[in-house]
Amino acid sequence: MSQDDKKKRAAEAAIEYIEADMIVGVGTGSTVNHFIDALAGIKGKIDGAVSSSEASTARMKAHGIRVYDLNATGGLSVYVDGADESNQHLHLIKGGGGALTREKIVAGASEKFICICDDTKLVPYLGKFPLPIEVIPMARSFVARELAKHGGRPVWREGFITDNGNVILDVHDMEIMDPVALENELNKIPGIVTVGIFANRPADVLILGTDTGIKTIQ
Ligand code: 5RP
């Protein structure tokens, strides 16, 4: 089975967590695209969605799913999103698609974070996937030097601008032994908007698509 088929399996399994009249928090990426397509199948049952990116908004609107501004909601019950890596504690690396800031906001505003991935994303330690960090453009070089002091090798994602008008540094070779501590530490660097470690607010449920079915960790 292909990696994309496994993503689809995980995405379709997340539909079970969606209840009548919900406003659903929706992430970004190829796994979430499968979730949005599945959500379209039950769009008459839900109230609508809050989106974490312009790309997901466009896909949902094309399906006729109502998209709310987060400010117009009183918080969300469920957020569904993918990840680039997860450890056993459901600490994540996110931001491969560059939508990490809005993803972290919508995850933070949600009671339950359902993470959907293919099984290759479950790792013993985070950090093999280069850590995405969203940065205010004028701070790019300064932040890169600060990240190098933390042992990382930041690479500017050239030509990429986030939905918020910022840039991304992908930090290679970062040792992430304590994800909560590193997320807190990097959050102190001026100019960083969002660190792609989701550990202070980890996922609550991880649904992995595998060759044989679904594996759920919570
Ligand atoms: C986007 C993300 C995505 O969830 C992450 O990159 C996984 O993407 P995909 O589902 O395409 O493998 O964090 O910012």
Short mmCIF file of C-alpha atoms in Angstrom, two decimals, residues 51-159:
data_model
loop_
_atom_site.label_atom_id
_atom_site.label_comp_id
_atom_site.label_asym_id
_atom_site.label_seq_id
_atom_site.Cartn_x
_atom_site.Cartn_y
_atom_site.Cartn_z
CA SER A 51 -9.35 26.45 8.70
CA SER A 52 -5.61 26.61 9.40
CA SER A 53 -4.57 27.79 5.91
CA GLU A 54 -5.69 29.45 2.71
CA ALA A 55 -5.17 26.11 0.93
CA SER A 56 -7.52 24.20 3.25
CA THR A 57 -10.03 27.05 3.11
CA ALA A 58 -10.08 26.88 -0.69
CA ARG A 59 -10.51 23.10 -0.68
CA MET A 60 -13.34 23.22 1.86
CA LYS A 61 -15.14 26.03 0.06
CA ALA A 62 -14.88 24.10 -3.21
CA HIS A 63 -16.67 21.24 -1.42
CA GLY A 64 -19.37 23.62 -0.11
CA ILE A 65 -18.22 23.35 3.51
CA ARG A 66 -18.88 26.56 5.47
CA VAL A 67 -15.64 28.10 6.79
CA TYR A 68 -15.81 30.24 9.93
CA ASP A 69 -13.32 32.80 11.23
CA LEU A 70 -11.93 31.47 14.51
CA ASN A 71 -12.99 34.73 16.19
CA ALA A 72 -16.61 33.96 15.34
CA THR A 73 -16.54 30.70 17.30
CA GLY A 74 -16.42 30.09 21.02
CA GLY A 75 -13.62 27.52 20.82
CA LEU A 76 -13.68 24.16 19.08
CA SER A 77 -14.32 20.61 20.27
CA VAL A 78 -12.10 18.83 17.76
CA TYR A 79 -9.09 19.73 15.60
CA VAL A 80 -7.88 17.31 12.93
CA ASP A 81 -4.43 17.75 11.42
CA GLY A 82 -1.44 15.82 10.10
CA ALA A 83 2.18 15.97 11.21
CA ASP A 84 5.68 15.48 9.87
CA GLU A 85 6.78 13.42 12.89
CA SER A 86 5.26 12.18 16.14
CA ASN A 87 6.89 10.47 19.11
CA GLN A 88 5.10 8.09 21.50
CA HIS A 89 4.06 11.00 23.73
CA LEU A 90 2.29 12.59 20.71
CA HIS A 91 4.74 15.49 20.68
CA LEU A 92 4.87 16.54 17.04
CA ILE A 93 6.97 18.26 14.43
CA LYS A 94 4.70 20.21 12.09
CA GLY A 95 5.10 22.87 9.43
CA GLY A 96 6.35 20.88 6.45
CA GLY A 97 3.58 22.63 4.53
CA GLY A 98 4.40 25.96 6.16
CA ALA A 99 1.04 26.40 7.92
CA LEU A 100 2.37 25.86 11.46
CA THR A 101 1.32 29.20 12.99
CA ARG A 102 -2.37 28.97 12.22
CA GLU A 103 -2.23 25.23 12.97
CA LYS A 104 -0.85 25.93 16.44
CA ILE A 105 -3.52 28.56 17.04
CA VAL A 106 -6.41 26.32 16.00
CA ALA A 107 -4.94 23.35 17.92
CA GLY A 108 -4.66 25.59 20.98
CA ALA A 109 -8.29 26.64 20.64
CA SER A 110 -9.51 23.04 20.47
CA GLU A 111 -10.42 20.61 23.26
CA LYS A 112 -9.23 17.52 21.38
CA PHE A 113 -6.44 17.32 18.78
CA ILE A 114 -6.72 14.30 16.50
CA CYS A 115 -3.49 13.81 14.55
CA ILE A 116 -3.71 11.76 11.34
CA CYS A 117 -0.58 10.26 9.75
CA ASP A 118 0.76 7.32 7.84
CA ASP A 119 2.78 5.01 10.06
CA THR A 120 6.19 6.22 8.78
CA LYS A 121 5.68 9.43 10.79
CA LEU A 122 5.94 7.70 14.19
CA VAL A 123 9.57 8.03 15.38
CA PRO A 124 11.42 7.28 18.63
CA TYR A 125 12.85 10.84 18.79
CA LEU A 126 11.84 14.01 16.97
CA GLY A 127 14.32 15.83 14.75
CA LYS A 128 15.17 13.74 11.73
CA PHE A 129 12.63 15.84 9.84
CA PRO A 130 14.08 19.38 9.65
CA LEU A 131 12.28 21.54 12.21
CA PRO A 132 10.22 24.31 10.53
CA ILE A 133 10.28 27.71 12.21
CA GLU A 134 8.20 30.68 11.02
CA VAL A 135 10.15 33.93 11.29
CA ILE A 136 9.47 37.64 10.74
CA PRO A 137 11.37 38.44 7.49
CA MET A 138 13.67 41.14 8.96
CA ALA A 139 14.79 38.73 11.71
CA ARG A 140 15.77 35.86 9.38
CA SER A 141 19.57 36.13 9.63
CA PHE A 142 19.57 36.98 13.34
CA VAL A 143 17.28 34.05 14.16
CA ALA A 144 19.40 31.74 12.00
CA ARG A 145 22.51 32.68 14.01
CA GLU A 146 20.64 32.08 17.28
CA LEU A 147 19.42 28.67 16.08
CA ALA A 148 22.97 27.71 15.14
CA LYS A 149 23.95 28.41 18.79
CA HIS A 150 21.39 25.73 19.75
CA GLY A 151 23.22 23.22 17.55
CA GLY A 152 20.90 23.39 14.55
CA ARG A 153 21.67 24.06 10.88
CA PRO A 154 18.96 26.45 9.68
CA VAL A 155 18.15 26.54 5.97
CA TRP A 156 15.99 29.34 4.57
CA ARG A 157 13.00 27.94 2.61
CA GLU A 158 13.72 30.34 -0.25
CA GLY A 159 10.81 31.59 -2.31
#
